[in-house]
Amino acid sequence: MPEKTTFYKPREKFICVANTGPLISAFQCKRVDLLQEIFLEIHIPRLVLKELKDHGWGDEIKGIIDLRFVRVHELTKKECDRAYGIAERIADSGKAKEKNPEYHLGEAHAIVLMENLEYADFLLLDEEAAREIAINLGLPVTGFAGTLLRCALDRIITPEDVEDLLKLCRANGSYYNDSFINNIILWVKEKLKNEKEGT
């Protein structure tokens, strides 16, 4: 079940900091427009931009940078040093599949950027171990699936669309297991039912 957060309450568009994974998911299912429905702008560290290019999404990320929807930030040496320490904590987590801190630098840089960007509302982060560390640091976290849920609650898409899009992402390489997908679909359907009934 998604975290209890103001992310699922109606308001104006949010500003977020994003890691690589949620942006890749949006590119995989060709629904960047859904990010634009929820977020006013997305901020990423330079390392996340590099990772997106390395994964073959250079043209896609350039397109939304050119639209000024995504803004790229350089971290200072001090911030990079802090990010490495966070990457080590992620690697040490029991939920981390990869134990090399270098593998987690993208998530760590996004966490540090979120810590320092006072006007950002949420950190868009999918990797479980990194989410755990970010939440322990007191940061408000959601992910690509959470963004789809918000779109469903706003009736931009249906719960069935959420399921189809997550399965499409999975078919293209993102990891969303059946249990996760089923649980969030049940959650959003129940939420919509309660809203309809006024409960």
C-alpha atoms as a PDB file:
ATOM      1  CA  MET A   1       0.000   0.000   0.000  1.00  0.00           C
ATOM      2  CA  PRO A   2       1.337   3.494  -0.802  1.00  0.00           C
ATOM      3  CA  GLU A   3       2.686   5.643   2.011  1.00  0.00           C
ATOM      4  CA  LYS A   4       0.141   7.904   3.681  1.00  0.00           C
ATOM      5  CA  THR A   5       1.146  11.252   2.284  1.00  0.00           C
ATOM      6  CA  THR A   6      -0.286  14.504   1.030  1.00  0.00           C
ATOM      7  CA  PHE A   7       0.724  13.294  -2.435  1.00  0.00           C
ATOM      8  CA  TYR A   8      -2.706  11.659  -2.674  1.00  0.00           C
ATOM      9  CA  LYS A   9      -4.642  14.760  -1.625  1.00  0.00           C
ATOM     10  CA  PRO A  10      -5.861  17.282  -4.234  1.00  0.00           C
ATOM     11  CA  ARG A  11      -3.697  20.369  -4.717  1.00  0.00           C
ATOM     12  CA  GLU A  12      -1.818  22.306  -7.361  1.00  0.00           C
ATOM     13  CA  LYS A  13       1.014  20.651  -9.246  1.00  0.00           C
ATOM     14  CA  PHE A  14       4.048  19.494  -7.279  1.00  0.00           C
ATOM     15  CA  ILE A  15       7.761  20.131  -7.687  1.00  0.00           C
ATOM     16  CA  CYS A  16       9.917  17.042  -7.298  1.00  0.00           C
ATOM     17  CA  VAL A  17      13.445  15.711  -7.411  1.00  0.00           C
ATOM     18  CA  ALA A  18      13.752  12.508  -9.449  1.00  0.00           C
ATOM     19  CA  ASN A  19      16.099   9.577  -9.673  1.00  0.00           C
ATOM     20  CA  THR A  20      16.760   7.670 -12.881  1.00  0.00           C
ATOM     21  CA  GLY A  21      14.296   4.778 -12.471  1.00  0.00           C
ATOM     22  CA  PRO A  22      10.961   6.644 -12.418  1.00  0.00           C
ATOM     23  CA  LEU A  23      11.946   8.688 -15.472  1.00  0.00           C
ATOM     24  CA  ILE A  24      12.948   5.537 -17.341  1.00  0.00           C
ATOM     25  CA  SER A  25       9.559   4.016 -16.486  1.00  0.00           C
ATOM     26  CA  ALA A  26       7.810   7.083 -17.911  1.00  0.00           C
ATOM     27  CA  PHE A  27       9.877   6.791 -21.089  1.00  0.00           C
ATOM     28  CA  GLN A  28       9.275   3.033 -21.339  1.00  0.00           C
ATOM     29  CA  CYS A  29       5.498   3.400 -21.373  1.00  0.00           C
ATOM     30  CA  LYS A  30       5.626   6.653 -23.367  1.00  0.00           C
ATOM     31  CA  ARG A  31       3.626   8.568 -20.747  1.00  0.00           C
ATOM     32  CA  VAL A  32       5.794  11.511 -19.773  1.00  0.00           C
ATOM     33  CA  ASP A  33       2.558  13.471 -20.175  1.00  0.00           C
ATOM     34  CA  LEU A  34       1.344  11.914 -16.915  1.00  0.00           C
ATOM     35  CA  LEU A  35       4.349  13.340 -15.081  1.00  0.00           C
ATOM     36  CA  GLN A  36       3.428  16.707 -16.571  1.00  0.00           C
ATOM     37  CA  GLU A  37      -0.105  16.331 -15.217  1.00  0.00           C
ATOM     38  CA  ILE A  38       1.185  16.007 -11.640  1.00  0.00           C
ATOM     39  CA  PHE A  39       4.470  17.917 -11.553  1.00  0.00           C
ATOM     40  CA  LEU A  40       5.148  21.546 -12.378  1.00  0.00           C
ATOM     41  CA  GLU A  41       8.828  20.721 -12.799  1.00  0.00           C
ATOM     42  CA  ILE A  42      11.286  17.937 -12.063  1.00  0.00           C
ATOM     43  CA  HIS A  43      14.822  18.493 -10.776  1.00  0.00           C
ATOM     44  CA  ILE A  44      17.629  15.985 -11.293  1.00  0.00           C
ATOM     45  CA  PRO A  45      21.324  15.869 -10.382  1.00  0.00           C
ATOM     46  CA  ARG A  46      23.842  15.785 -13.225  1.00  0.00           C
ATOM     47  CA  LEU A  47      24.625  12.132 -12.470  1.00  0.00           C
ATOM     48  CA  VAL A  48      21.010  11.115 -13.130  1.00  0.00           C
ATOM     49  CA  LEU A  49      21.206  12.836 -16.515  1.00  0.00           C
ATOM     50  CA  LYS A  50      24.345  10.806 -17.282  1.00  0.00           C
ATOM     51  CA  GLU A  51      22.635   7.572 -16.222  1.00  0.00           C
ATOM     52  CA  LEU A  52      19.640   8.299 -18.441  1.00  0.00           C
ATOM     53  CA  LYS A  53      21.941   8.880 -21.403  1.00  0.00           C
ATOM     54  CA  ASP A  54      23.910   5.722 -20.579  1.00  0.00           C
ATOM     55  CA  HIS A  55      20.645   3.737 -20.593  1.00  0.00           C
ATOM     56  CA  GLY A  56      19.772   5.029 -24.059  1.00  0.00           C
ATOM     57  CA  TRP A  57      17.241   7.714 -23.111  1.00  0.00           C
ATOM     58  CA  GLY A  58      19.328  10.718 -24.140  1.00  0.00           C
ATOM     59  CA  ASP A  59      16.907  12.037 -26.764  1.00  0.00           C
ATOM     60  CA  GLU A  60      13.913  11.648 -24.466  1.00  0.00           C
ATOM     61  CA  ILE A  61      15.470  13.462 -21.519  1.00  0.00           C
ATOM     62  CA  LYS A  62      16.839  16.209 -23.786  1.00  0.00           C
ATOM     63  CA  GLY A  63      13.323  16.791 -25.091  1.00  0.00           C
ATOM     64  CA  ILE A  64      11.862  17.530 -21.672  1.00  0.00           C
ATOM     65  CA  ILE A  65      14.922  19.511 -20.577  1.00  0.00           C
ATOM     66  CA  ASP A  66      14.419  21.705 -23.648  1.00  0.00           C
ATOM     67  CA  LEU A  67      10.809  22.227 -22.528  1.00  0.00           C
ATOM     68  CA  ARG A  68      12.174  23.352 -19.120  1.00  0.00           C
ATOM     69  CA  PHE A  69      10.115  20.635 -17.491  1.00  0.00           C
ATOM     70  CA  VAL A  70      13.301  18.979 -16.198  1.00  0.00           C
ATOM     71  CA  ARG A  71      16.092  21.042 -14.655  1.00  0.00           C
ATOM     72  CA  VAL A  72      19.608  19.717 -14.070  1.00  0.00           C
ATOM     73  CA  HIS A  73      21.703  20.560 -10.980  1.00  0.00           C
ATOM     74  CA  GLU A  74      25.428  20.270 -10.273  1.00  0.00           C
ATOM     75  CA  LEU A  75      26.291  18.970  -6.810  1.00  0.00           C
ATOM     76  CA  THR A  76      29.210  20.524  -4.939  1.00  0.00           C
ATOM     77  CA  LYS A  77      32.149  18.396  -3.807  1.00  0.00           C
ATOM     78  CA  LYS A  78      30.774  18.481  -0.265  1.00  0.00           C
ATOM     79  CA  GLU A  79      27.384  17.309  -1.521  1.00  0.00           C
ATOM     80  CA  CYS A  80      29.020  14.555  -3.596  1.00  0.00           C
ATOM     81  CA  ASP A  81      30.926  13.388  -0.514  1.00  0.00           C
ATOM     82  CA  ARG A  82      27.685  13.234   1.456  1.00  0.00           C
ATOM     83  CA  ALA A  83      26.050  11.376  -1.429  1.00  0.00           C
ATOM     84  CA  TYR A  84      28.785   8.735  -1.351  1.00  0.00           C
ATOM     85  CA  GLY A  85      28.123   8.165   2.345  1.00  0.00           C
ATOM     86  CA  ILE A  86      24.428   7.740   1.583  1.00  0.00           C
ATOM     87  CA  ALA A  87      25.271   5.341  -1.259  1.00  0.00           C
ATOM     88  CA  GLU A  88      27.242   3.257   1.252  1.00  0.00           C
ATOM     89  CA  ARG A  89      24.211   3.181   3.560  1.00  0.00           C
ATOM     90  CA  ILE A  90      21.991   2.060   0.682  1.00  0.00           C
ATOM     91  CA  ALA A  91      24.473  -0.671  -0.264  1.00  0.00           C
ATOM     92  CA  ASP A  92      24.564  -1.871   3.363  1.00  0.00           C
ATOM     93  CA  SER A  93      20.769  -2.142   3.523  1.00  0.00           C
ATOM     94  CA  GLY A  94      19.309  -5.619   3.734  1.00  0.00           C
ATOM     95  CA  LYS A  95      17.001  -4.621   0.879  1.00  0.00           C
ATOM     96  CA  ALA A  96      19.874  -3.784  -1.482  1.00  0.00           C
ATOM     97  CA  LYS A  97      20.577  -6.397  -4.144  1.00  0.00           C
ATOM     98  CA  GLU A  98      23.764  -4.647  -5.253  1.00  0.00           C
ATOM     99  CA  LYS A  99      26.370  -4.156  -2.500  1.00  0.00           C
ATOM    100  CA  ASN A 100      28.703  -1.831  -4.406  1.00  0.00           C
ATOM    101  CA  PRO A 101      28.046   1.791  -3.316  1.00  0.00           C
ATOM    102  CA  GLU A 102      28.983   3.035  -6.799  1.00  0.00           C
ATOM    103  CA  TYR A 103      25.833   1.362  -8.098  1.00  0.00           C
ATOM    104  CA  HIS A 104      23.671   3.544  -5.831  1.00  0.00           C
ATOM    105  CA  LEU A 105      25.224   6.943  -6.526  1.00  0.00           C
ATOM    106  CA  GLY A 106      22.340   8.113  -8.719  1.00  0.00           C
ATOM    107  CA  GLU A 107      19.824   7.542  -5.936  1.00  0.00           C
ATOM    108  CA  ALA A 108      22.198   9.075  -3.380  1.00  0.00           C
ATOM    109  CA  HIS A 109      22.744  12.209  -5.473  1.00  0.00           C
ATOM    110  CA  ALA A 110      18.970  12.580  -5.851  1.00  0.00           C
ATOM    111  CA  ILE A 111      18.545  12.243  -2.075  1.00  0.00           C
ATOM    112  CA  VAL A 112      21.152  14.943  -1.403  1.00  0.00           C
ATOM    113  CA  LEU A 113      19.578  17.251  -3.986  1.00  0.00           C
ATOM    114  CA  MET A 114      16.197  16.730  -2.315  1.00  0.00           C
ATOM    115  CA  GLU A 115      17.717  17.580   1.071  1.00  0.00           C
ATOM    116  CA  ASN A 116      19.033  20.870  -0.272  1.00  0.00           C
ATOM    117  CA  LEU A 117      16.201  21.955  -2.574  1.00  0.00           C
ATOM    118  CA  GLU A 118      13.890  23.680  -0.123  1.00  0.00           C
ATOM    119  CA  TYR A 119      11.031  24.219  -2.587  1.00  0.00           C
ATOM    120  CA  ALA A 120      10.785  20.564  -3.716  1.00  0.00           C
ATOM    121  CA  ASP A 121       7.696  18.703  -2.471  1.00  0.00           C
ATOM    122  CA  PHE A 122       8.641  15.080  -3.137  1.00  0.00           C
ATOM    123  CA  LEU A 123      11.490  12.771  -4.050  1.00  0.00           C
ATOM    124  CA  LEU A 124      10.591  10.508  -6.971  1.00  0.00           C
ATOM    125  CA  LEU A 125      12.434   7.275  -6.186  1.00  0.00           C
ATOM    126  CA  ASP A 126      11.614   3.631  -6.930  1.00  0.00           C
ATOM    127  CA  GLU A 127      14.515   1.523  -5.621  1.00  0.00           C
ATOM    128  CA  GLU A 128      13.443  -0.081  -2.348  1.00  0.00           C
ATOM    129  CA  ALA A 129      16.681   0.203  -0.357  1.00  0.00           C
ATOM    130  CA  ALA A 130      17.169   3.832  -1.407  1.00  0.00           C
ATOM    131  CA  ARG A 131      13.558   4.654  -0.507  1.00  0.00           C
ATOM    132  CA  GLU A 132      14.120   3.190   2.957  1.00  0.00           C
ATOM    133  CA  ILE A 133      17.156   5.414   3.538  1.00  0.00           C
ATOM    134  CA  ALA A 134      15.384   8.501   2.166  1.00  0.00           C
ATOM    135  CA  ILE A 135      12.365   7.930   4.415  1.00  0.00           C
ATOM    136  CA  ASN A 136      14.662   7.431   7.417  1.00  0.00           C
ATOM    137  CA  LEU A 137      16.187  10.813   6.576  1.00  0.00           C
ATOM    138  CA  GLY A 138      12.719  12.329   6.814  1.00  0.00           C
ATOM    139  CA  LEU A 139      12.229  12.947   3.101  1.00  0.00           C
ATOM    140  CA  PRO A 140       8.784  12.693   1.450  1.00  0.00           C
ATOM    141  CA  VAL A 141       9.029   9.917  -1.137  1.00  0.00           C
ATOM    142  CA  THR A 142       6.853   8.632  -3.939  1.00  0.00           C
ATOM    143  CA  GLY A 143       7.634   6.699  -7.123  1.00  0.00           C
ATOM    144  CA  PHE A 144       6.455   6.208 -10.678  1.00  0.00           C
ATOM    145  CA  ALA A 145       3.694   3.865  -9.537  1.00  0.00           C
ATOM    146  CA  GLY A 146       2.624   6.475  -6.988  1.00  0.00           C
ATOM    147  CA  THR A 147       2.448   9.059  -9.755  1.00  0.00           C
ATOM    148  CA  LEU A 148       0.167   6.758 -11.756  1.00  0.00           C
ATOM    149  CA  LEU A 149      -2.018   6.289  -8.679  1.00  0.00           C
ATOM    150  CA  ARG A 150      -2.293  10.043  -8.280  1.00  0.00           C
ATOM    151  CA  CYS A 151      -3.346  10.302 -11.931  1.00  0.00           C
ATOM    152  CA  ALA A 152      -5.984   7.612 -11.322  1.00  0.00           C
ATOM    153  CA  LEU A 153      -7.320   9.426  -8.238  1.00  0.00           C
ATOM    154  CA  ASP A 154      -7.558  12.588 -10.341  1.00  0.00           C
ATOM    155  CA  ARG A 155      -9.388  10.487 -12.976  1.00  0.00           C
ATOM    156  CA  ILE A 156      -6.819  11.290 -15.636  1.00  0.00           C
ATOM    157  CA  ILE A 157      -6.412   7.545 -16.178  1.00  0.00           C
ATOM    158  CA  THR A 158      -8.284   4.474 -14.898  1.00  0.00           C
ATOM    159  CA  PRO A 159      -7.030   1.815 -12.458  1.00  0.00           C
ATOM    160  CA  GLU A 160      -6.889  -0.527 -15.446  1.00  0.00           C
ATOM    161  CA  ASP A 161      -4.605   1.957 -17.194  1.00  0.00           C
ATOM    162  CA  VAL A 162      -2.325   1.929 -14.144  1.00  0.00           C
ATOM    163  CA  GLU A 163      -2.085  -1.854 -14.356  1.00  0.00           C
ATOM    164  CA  ASP A 164      -1.442  -1.833 -18.108  1.00  0.00           C
ATOM    165  CA  LEU A 165       1.242   0.853 -17.859  1.00  0.00           C
ATOM    166  CA  LEU A 166       3.123  -0.896 -15.052  1.00  0.00           C
ATOM    167  CA  LYS A 167       3.023  -4.161 -16.984  1.00  0.00           C
ATOM    168  CA  LEU A 168       4.289  -2.344 -20.071  1.00  0.00           C
ATOM    169  CA  CYS A 169       7.183  -0.937 -18.039  1.00  0.00           C
ATOM    170  CA  ARG A 170       7.905  -4.427 -16.747  1.00  0.00           C
ATOM    171  CA  ALA A 171       7.930  -5.816 -20.279  1.00  0.00           C
ATOM    172  CA  ASN A 172      10.519  -3.169 -21.126  1.00  0.00           C
ATOM    173  CA  GLY A 173      12.815  -3.959 -18.210  1.00  0.00           C
ATOM    174  CA  SER A 174      11.488  -2.251 -15.062  1.00  0.00           C
ATOM    175  CA  TYR A 175      10.775  -4.474 -12.064  1.00  0.00           C
ATOM    176  CA  TYR A 176       7.176  -4.404 -10.866  1.00  0.00           C
ATOM    177  CA  ASN A 177       6.027  -7.819  -9.607  1.00  0.00           C
ATOM    178  CA  ASP A 178       2.450  -9.090  -9.775  1.00  0.00           C
ATOM    179  CA  SER A 179       1.887  -8.762  -6.035  1.00  0.00           C
ATOM    180  CA  PHE A 180       2.944  -5.103  -6.075  1.00  0.00           C
ATOM    181  CA  ILE A 181       0.756  -4.307  -9.077  1.00  0.00           C
ATOM    182  CA  ASN A 182      -2.257  -6.148  -7.666  1.00  0.00           C
ATOM    183  CA  ASN A 183      -1.960  -4.430  -4.277  1.00  0.00           C
ATOM    184  CA  ILE A 184      -1.831  -0.915  -5.661  1.00  0.00           C
ATOM    185  CA  ILE A 185      -4.715  -1.571  -8.071  1.00  0.00           C
ATOM    186  CA  LEU A 186      -6.840  -2.824  -5.172  1.00  0.00           C
ATOM    187  CA  TRP A 187      -5.825   0.239  -3.151  1.00  0.00           C
ATOM    188  CA  VAL A 188      -6.763   2.773  -5.817  1.00  0.00           C
ATOM    189  CA  LYS A 189     -10.047   1.031  -6.640  1.00  0.00           C
ATOM    190  CA  GLU A 190     -11.012   1.074  -2.962  1.00  0.00           C
ATOM    191  CA  LYS A 191     -10.021   4.738  -2.687  1.00  0.00           C
ATOM    192  CA  LEU A 192     -12.125   5.678  -5.711  1.00  0.00           C
ATOM    193  CA  LYS A 193     -15.056   3.627  -4.424  1.00  0.00           C
ATOM    194  CA  ASN A 194     -14.924   5.395  -1.051  1.00  0.00           C
ATOM    195  CA  GLU A 195     -14.798   8.791  -2.753  1.00  0.00           C
ATOM    196  CA  LYS A 196     -17.842   7.899  -4.853  1.00  0.00           C
ATOM    197  CA  GLU A 197     -19.738   6.776  -1.761  1.00  0.00           C
ATOM    198  CA  GLY A 198     -18.607   9.821   0.200  1.00  0.00           C
ATOM    199  CA  THR A 199     -16.833   7.803   2.897  1.00  0.00           C
END
